[in-house]
Amino acid sequence: MSKEKNALQKGYTPIQYVHIAVTLLLMFGFGYLPPFSSLTPVGMKLLGAFLGVIYGYSTCEVIWPSLFAFIAFGLSGYPASMDAGIASMMGGSIVFQIITQYFTAGAIVIYGFGKWFVRWSLSQKIFKGKPLFYTWCFMFIFMWSGIVISQISMALLLYAIWGDIADSCGYEKDSTFRYYGFGGILLSLMMGGAMIPYKSWMLGLANTWKEVTGGNINLGFMFLVTGICGTIIITAYVFLGAKLFNVDFSTMEAFDVEKLGEESKHLRPRAKRIIVVYLITMLLAIFAGTFLTNPLSKFLNGTLTLGGLYCLCSAILMVIPSGEGDGKPAIVFNDIKHSDAAVSWPVIMMCAVTIPMATALTNEATGVLPWLTGIFAPIFEGKSPIFILVFTIVVMLILTNVGSNIAFGGAMIPVISPFVIASGMNPVLAGAALIWVANMGLILPGSSAPSSIFHGRSEIPDVKLRNKAVIFAALLIMVVTIVVFTVFQLFMG
């Protein structure tokens, strides 16, 4: 009898039933416990639904906990109805943006860009016999791209490319090389996106900090401090992480690029056209996020939106000719619809569930933020600047990894700022630390959109190895940020 038949006959193990039961009890039972502190009945139900879906993702799988989470969210009382709950999840702009970006980023890889990039980059003399240096350059260079390029679009592309590197070099599907690389990509892009708060919600936090403390966040100064942090952190991740994950780089070092075949020597015309349109789309997104007051930016941000922009990108590529004389468009939908590189339903479902649920937790109707304020405010009273700085970094890192970085970042400003001013600490440095760390939501799927995408990737199904990568990254962020910002505080104090 085959192993498959044996597995079918055995069914679920007892621990699997326990995990299922705990997931459902948290989702549908926790909310009926008596509310504590300032939490409301709605807050209890949302907290239970959130804890349940995270537990389900960590111990079971993605799809069925997501479906139950839709029901729990709709019944929580926070959305007006079940229909409103479903609409806010599946109808979210980030979910739609991810779907359309998947079409294009996935097609780039399906049509040969990944193998071409692997061949081209590994053929460079500077990387010959230096796989660890190659890995460092890969992550270090793309960290800086996160400053201007959307983390979501770049992450989808880089995950596909790293997967191609692993496949081309002959790494097994369960190889730690994949988890190590995917974790490094998430870390690099997240740090790059946090270095300068010049757009989106980070700009909002910077403006709020200025209004509360009178200390305008100096973008050049923050870029200097966070650039130092990012460089140290990504270097430590690459070299220490290689040992932590016991990565066998000899496989990459011994790889012969000729094994990729003749077709990998040149980019197909179809791939070139997809890349050009995709890059134009990203440049428009960067322009709209940087220069906010001109008519084009107002149209892109307020009318078309990023979701609409990437939708337009995919639509155009499914219309313009491929350039290969086959009478087909640049992207043929039938080529990509069954590929995980093009569309990953676990990622989509995870983003649809965790992002709105984490955001909802910090709504006034839940009572979560007053509870947190009551906990932390007494801790800061009468403390030194160094204590306030270190505690801000640690607490912000914890909070941003359990809920909405936007909401918790905004909530911590009125809690911390009075004590920063009273201690005589430089308010610009404290604000920079808070905004930088608020962006580092990578441990739980609901921490951020990039984190949801990472945890939902089918190429890295092992929860323990995924958690090992992001917890290691978070610890590096905490330690290095504390040391670097403390040094600057000592010199500036």
XYZ file of C-alpha atoms in Angstrom:
493
model
C 0.000 0.000 0.000
C 1.347 3.437 -0.910
C 2.218 6.155 1.578
C -0.590 8.276 0.140
C -3.200 5.606 0.906
C -1.821 5.123 4.408
C -2.052 8.880 4.993
C -5.652 8.921 3.764
C -6.619 6.053 6.053
C -4.981 7.589 9.118
C -6.765 10.921 8.761
C -6.074 13.779 11.159
C -3.774 13.264 14.117
C -5.108 14.136 17.612
C -2.972 17.297 17.743
C -4.498 18.486 14.463
C -7.957 18.266 16.016
C -6.655 20.223 19.004
C -5.287 22.984 16.738
C -8.584 23.190 14.854
C -10.556 23.358 18.095
C -8.322 26.066 19.602
C -8.535 28.127 16.415
C -12.341 28.044 16.388
C -12.681 28.602 20.139
C -10.518 31.709 19.951
C -12.414 33.041 16.941
C -15.927 32.432 18.212
C -15.601 31.952 21.985
C -13.029 34.472 23.252
C -15.333 37.404 22.544
C -17.885 36.165 25.078
C -15.431 36.395 27.967
C -15.997 39.397 30.290
C -14.217 42.494 28.846
C -11.201 43.669 30.831
C -9.820 47.166 31.380
C -11.092 49.548 28.664
C -11.804 46.821 26.090
C -15.371 46.732 24.807
C -17.409 43.629 23.833
C -16.621 44.470 20.196
C -12.936 44.708 21.067
C -13.057 41.298 22.732
C -14.659 39.692 19.670
C -12.151 41.296 17.300
C -9.248 40.320 19.534
C -10.498 36.722 19.658
C -10.939 36.593 15.874
C -7.445 37.989 15.360
C -5.823 35.603 17.850
C -7.723 32.685 16.321
C -6.683 33.362 12.746
C -3.040 33.867 13.728
C -3.124 30.598 15.687
C -4.721 28.831 12.718
C -2.123 30.169 10.301
C 0.661 29.085 12.641
C -0.551 25.545 13.325
C -2.830 24.525 10.457
C -2.931 26.246 7.055
C -4.150 29.478 5.461
C -7.353 28.970 3.500
C -9.907 27.519 5.943
C -8.835 29.739 8.912
C -9.222 32.706 6.539
C -12.775 31.666 5.609
C -13.756 31.276 9.264
C -12.100 34.650 9.981
C -14.392 36.266 7.387
C -17.365 34.977 9.396
C -15.922 35.948 12.786
C -15.090 39.464 11.554
C -18.547 39.889 10.053
C -20.213 38.801 13.315
C -17.986 40.916 15.601
C -20.185 43.999 15.462
C -17.381 46.200 14.125
C -18.537 46.165 10.481
C -22.193 47.075 10.021
C -23.006 43.644 8.616
C -21.516 40.452 7.251
C -21.647 41.964 3.765
C -19.754 45.019 4.983
C -17.128 42.809 6.621
C -16.568 40.758 3.471
C -16.438 43.912 1.347
C -13.839 45.522 3.612
C -11.674 42.392 3.379
C -11.884 41.133 -0.207
C -12.729 44.591 -1.512
C -9.728 46.262 0.076
C -7.539 48.326 -2.241
C -4.355 46.580 -1.071
C -5.818 43.159 -1.917
C -6.786 44.330 -5.403
C -3.382 45.950 -5.869
C -1.614 42.707 -4.900
C -3.702 40.670 -7.370
C -2.915 42.961 -10.306
C 0.755 43.241 -9.348
C 0.925 39.463 -9.183
C -0.170 39.242 -12.822
C 2.714 41.394 -13.996
C 5.494 40.413 -11.586
C 4.657 36.736 -12.045
C 4.579 37.036 -15.826
C 8.058 38.605 -15.831
C 9.408 35.457 -14.202
C 7.269 32.994 -16.190
C 8.554 34.480 -19.437
C 12.189 34.004 -18.502
C 13.409 37.085 -16.643
C 14.348 35.091 -13.541
C 16.620 32.635 -15.347
C 18.152 35.439 -17.411
C 18.861 37.438 -14.234
C 20.346 34.373 -12.508
C 22.640 33.693 -15.472
C 23.652 37.326 -15.918
C 24.331 38.047 -12.231
C 26.110 34.796 -11.383
C 28.285 35.203 -14.493
C 29.808 38.461 -13.256
C 33.490 38.093 -12.364
C 33.052 39.923 -9.076
C 30.755 37.139 -7.812
C 32.694 34.117 -9.089
C 33.314 31.781 -6.146
C 31.720 34.272 -3.716
C 28.103 33.148 -3.141
C 27.873 34.818 0.278
C 29.090 38.120 -1.163
C 26.574 37.730 -3.999
C 23.789 37.248 -1.449
C 24.884 40.310 0.520
C 24.961 42.469 -2.634
C 21.539 41.161 -3.692
C 19.923 42.133 -0.395
C 21.951 45.300 0.186
C 21.216 46.775 -3.249
C 17.508 46.006 -3.131
C 17.282 47.444 0.394
C 17.980 50.886 -1.069
C 15.387 50.328 -3.800
C 12.769 50.076 -1.055
C 13.155 53.823 -0.454
C 11.374 54.672 -3.687
C 9.838 51.459 -5.077
C 6.701 49.843 -3.664
C 7.634 47.107 -1.199
C 4.776 44.939 -2.441
C 5.645 45.040 -6.134
C 9.372 44.603 -5.500
C 8.812 41.771 -2.994
C 6.686 39.786 -5.452
C 9.390 40.124 -8.096
C 12.342 39.343 -5.798
C 10.661 36.303 -4.229
C 10.122 34.892 -7.705
C 13.731 35.627 -8.670
C 15.126 34.059 -5.470
C 12.971 31.015 -6.154
C 14.477 30.831 -9.631
C 17.982 31.094 -8.155
C 17.196 28.215 -5.784
C 15.634 26.073 -8.532
C 18.384 26.793 -11.053
C 21.171 25.987 -8.597
C 19.459 22.749 -7.582
C 18.402 23.524 -4.002
C 15.749 21.173 -2.598
C 12.213 22.468 -2.043
C 12.656 22.297 1.747
C 16.129 23.846 1.691
C 16.860 26.507 4.321
C 18.421 28.522 1.475
C 14.898 29.498 0.428
C 13.721 30.576 3.909
C 16.960 32.460 4.570
C 16.678 34.305 1.246
C 12.982 35.121 1.498
C 13.454 36.422 5.047
C 16.346 38.609 3.902
C 14.283 40.059 1.056
C 11.434 40.945 3.443
C 13.896 42.543 5.881
C 15.784 44.522 3.204
C 12.681 45.995 1.567
C 11.050 46.805 4.904
C 14.130 48.699 6.100
C 14.508 50.531 2.799
C 10.905 51.659 2.936
C 11.350 52.982 6.491
C 14.501 55.081 6.042
C 12.862 58.337 4.929
C 9.286 59.255 6.017
C 8.527 61.328 2.934
C 5.289 59.666 1.793
C 2.138 57.831 2.834
C 1.374 57.075 6.506
C 4.994 57.563 7.590
C 4.813 61.186 6.447
C 1.628 61.476 8.493
C 3.432 60.189 11.595
C 6.304 62.642 11.001
C 3.868 65.562 10.723
C 2.001 64.449 13.856
C 5.273 64.229 15.781
C 6.184 67.756 14.658
C 2.813 69.159 15.764
C 3.025 67.494 19.186
C 6.707 68.144 20.016
C 7.694 71.043 17.769
C 10.607 68.919 16.522
C 10.518 68.634 12.736
C 11.905 65.270 11.565
C 15.063 66.107 9.608
C 14.884 63.681 6.669
C 18.605 63.856 5.921
C 19.532 63.176 9.542
C 17.051 60.304 9.825
C 18.359 58.835 6.552
C 21.906 58.933 7.955
C 20.944 57.127 11.177
C 18.614 54.569 9.572
C 21.044 53.991 6.685
C 23.715 53.021 9.213
C 21.206 50.753 10.988
C 20.110 49.139 7.734
C 23.647 48.463 6.556
C 24.663 46.831 9.848
C 21.438 44.818 10.109
C 21.488 43.404 6.565
C 25.194 42.545 6.905
C 24.534 40.739 10.194
C 21.532 38.940 8.701
C 23.464 37.688 5.671
C 26.542 36.436 7.528
C 25.060 35.358 10.878
C 21.877 34.072 9.227
C 23.904 31.820 6.938
C 25.245 30.081 10.039
C 21.916 30.120 11.901
C 20.155 28.444 8.960
C 23.172 26.299 8.127
C 22.932 27.335 4.474
C 25.004 25.251 2.072
C 26.476 27.804 -0.330
C 28.628 25.193 -2.045
C 25.630 24.333 -4.234
C 25.471 27.901 -5.559
C 29.254 28.166 -5.792
C 29.511 25.027 -7.934
C 26.582 25.947 -10.168
C 27.340 26.118 -13.907
C 25.217 28.799 -15.594
C 25.406 26.860 -18.870
C 22.881 24.432 -17.345
C 20.248 27.132 -17.775
C 20.295 26.614 -21.540
C 20.618 28.908 -24.518
C 17.257 30.580 -23.933
C 18.570 32.145 -20.710
C 21.277 34.099 -22.554
C 18.858 36.698 -23.863
C 15.638 38.272 -22.647
C 12.589 37.424 -24.731
C 10.909 40.428 -26.455
C 7.776 39.636 -24.437
C 9.685 39.886 -21.133
C 11.317 43.158 -22.217
C 7.939 44.746 -22.937
C 6.504 43.595 -19.621
C 9.515 45.012 -17.743
C 9.291 48.374 -19.540
C 5.580 48.824 -18.779
C 6.062 47.613 -15.188
C 8.960 50.039 -14.617
C 6.952 52.931 -16.065
C 4.121 52.041 -13.685
C 6.478 51.988 -10.693
C 8.023 55.326 -11.734
C 4.551 56.863 -11.908
C 3.813 55.486 -8.430
C 7.084 56.951 -7.125
C 6.349 60.319 -8.770
C 2.852 60.453 -7.291
C 4.155 59.562 -3.842
C 6.922 62.181 -3.939
C 5.475 65.237 -5.708
C 2.012 65.478 -4.237
C 0.575 68.799 -5.403
C 0.700 68.611 -9.216
C -2.416 67.596 -11.227
C -0.979 64.243 -12.352
C -0.155 63.182 -8.786
C -3.562 64.288 -7.539
C -5.200 62.186 -10.248
C -3.010 59.147 -9.563
C -3.355 59.328 -5.769
C -6.935 60.521 -5.381
C -8.789 59.302 -8.469
C -7.012 56.358 -10.090
C -5.193 55.170 -6.888
C -2.291 52.699 -6.807
C -4.664 49.773 -7.197
C -6.088 51.297 -10.352
C -2.617 52.156 -11.655
C -1.377 48.567 -11.393
C -4.675 47.330 -12.816
C -4.050 49.575 -15.832
C -0.529 48.159 -16.100
C -1.820 44.565 -16.256
C -4.623 45.483 -18.666
C -2.232 47.201 -21.085
C 0.114 44.203 -21.062
C -2.776 41.891 -21.884
C -3.535 44.029 -24.951
C -0.242 45.147 -26.517
C 1.447 42.618 -28.862
C 4.203 40.400 -27.488
C 6.774 41.362 -30.138
C 7.451 37.687 -30.794
C 5.317 37.384 -33.922
C 2.922 34.877 -32.359
C -0.200 37.020 -32.656
C -0.592 37.089 -28.865
C -0.378 39.871 -26.258
C 2.623 40.404 -23.985
C 0.830 38.618 -21.129
C -1.352 35.654 -22.002
C -3.698 35.091 -19.081
C -3.866 31.323 -19.658
C -0.068 31.192 -19.229
C -0.162 32.665 -15.754
C -3.521 31.700 -14.231
C -2.333 28.351 -12.853
C 1.069 29.526 -11.639
C 1.881 30.379 -8.004
C 4.386 32.899 -9.376
C 1.460 34.794 -10.916
C -1.302 34.412 -8.337
C -1.002 32.939 -4.829
C -4.374 32.546 -3.137
C -2.874 31.935 0.320
C -1.150 35.337 0.073
C -4.311 37.052 -1.136
C -6.485 35.486 1.558
C -3.959 36.252 4.301
C -3.724 39.908 3.286
C -7.513 40.174 2.940
C -8.025 38.893 6.489
C -5.162 40.151 8.633
C -4.717 43.743 7.446
C -8.309 44.979 8.003
C -8.593 42.935 11.199
C -5.387 44.365 12.685
C -6.493 47.878 11.714
C -9.925 47.333 13.233
C -8.359 46.343 16.566
C -7.073 49.876 17.079
C -10.401 51.556 16.282
C -11.984 53.605 19.077
C -14.854 51.108 19.259
C -12.542 48.383 20.617
C -11.002 50.200 23.595
C -7.570 48.722 22.855
C -5.641 52.010 22.584
C -6.790 53.474 25.954
C -5.803 50.175 27.574
C -2.298 50.412 26.088
C -1.971 54.081 27.036
C -2.861 53.253 30.624
C -0.173 50.568 30.706
C 2.733 52.511 29.222
C 2.299 56.091 30.423
C 3.311 55.404 34.082
C 6.433 53.529 32.922
C 7.925 56.609 31.209
C 7.373 59.066 34.056
C 10.599 60.457 35.495
C 12.870 58.253 33.399
C 16.139 59.228 31.655
C 16.399 59.979 27.905
C 18.252 56.696 27.267
C 15.560 54.679 29.070
C 12.792 56.431 27.123
C 14.611 55.849 23.833
C 15.294 52.157 24.472
C 11.819 51.495 25.835
C 10.230 53.280 22.852
C 12.149 51.069 20.432
C 11.283 47.836 22.256
C 7.606 48.651 22.834
C 7.064 49.984 19.316
C 8.647 46.864 17.825
C 6.320 44.649 19.870
C 3.184 46.663 19.084
C 3.828 46.987 15.364
C 4.184 43.200 15.175
C 0.794 42.483 16.739
C -1.364 45.091 15.039
C -1.571 47.987 12.635
C 1.710 49.895 12.380
C -0.190 53.018 11.346
C -2.581 52.933 14.299
C -0.063 51.923 16.966
C 2.511 54.405 15.662
C -0.063 57.183 15.897
C -1.205 56.015 19.336
C 2.311 55.981 20.814
C 3.085 59.584 19.816
C 0.856 61.271 22.453
C 1.992 58.702 25.040
C 5.742 59.174 24.522
C 6.132 62.803 23.408
C 5.424 64.554 26.764
C 8.079 62.459 28.506
C 10.572 63.035 25.668
C 10.175 66.796 26.093
C 10.291 66.616 29.900
C 13.507 64.564 29.863
C 15.327 67.101 27.683
C 15.935 64.491 24.999
C 16.352 65.549 21.380
C 12.773 65.140 20.019
C 13.973 64.602 16.430
C 15.971 61.524 17.430
C 13.080 60.038 19.433
C 10.635 60.677 16.581
C 12.984 59.107 14.050
C 13.344 55.996 16.222
C 9.582 55.634 16.658
C 8.790 56.028 12.933
C 11.638 53.717 11.834
C 10.608 50.910 14.196
C 6.876 51.377 13.531
C 7.533 50.176 9.988
C 9.134 46.874 11.120
C 6.048 44.665 11.258
C 7.338 41.298 10.059
C 6.637 38.578 12.636
C 2.861 38.069 12.343
C 0.957 38.046 9.017
C -1.201 40.972 10.126
C 1.793 43.161 10.977
C 1.975 44.625 7.465
C 1.153 43.866 3.831
C 4.738 42.717 3.052
C 4.604 40.400 6.079
C 1.310 38.889 4.915
C 2.811 38.223 1.492
C 5.899 36.608 3.041
C 3.952 34.279 5.343
C 1.591 33.275 2.557
C 4.214 32.164 0.028
C 3.733 28.522 -0.974
C 7.496 28.127 -1.588
C 8.184 28.399 2.170
C 5.450 26.335 3.858
C 7.310 25.499 7.094
C 5.922 27.844 9.783
C 8.831 27.251 12.179
C 11.460 28.169 9.591
C 9.474 31.238 8.491
C 9.175 32.372 12.098
C 12.850 31.654 12.688
C 13.760 34.037 9.840
C 11.504 36.913 10.915
C 12.206 36.604 14.660
C 15.936 36.620 13.929
C 15.458 39.694 11.739
C 13.372 41.440 14.415
C 16.003 40.768 17.082
C 18.702 42.235 14.831
C 16.533 45.303 14.235
C 15.967 45.780 17.972
C 19.603 45.335 19.052
C 21.203 47.387 16.265
C 18.609 50.173 16.470
C 19.056 50.489 20.236
C 22.860 50.651 19.923
C 23.005 53.099 16.982
C 20.321 55.475 18.271
C 21.788 55.394 21.795
C 25.221 56.355 20.428
C 23.677 59.298 18.578
C 21.766 60.316 21.716
C 24.979 60.289 23.777
C 26.760 62.502 21.243
C 23.794 64.849 20.779
C 22.867 64.954 24.467
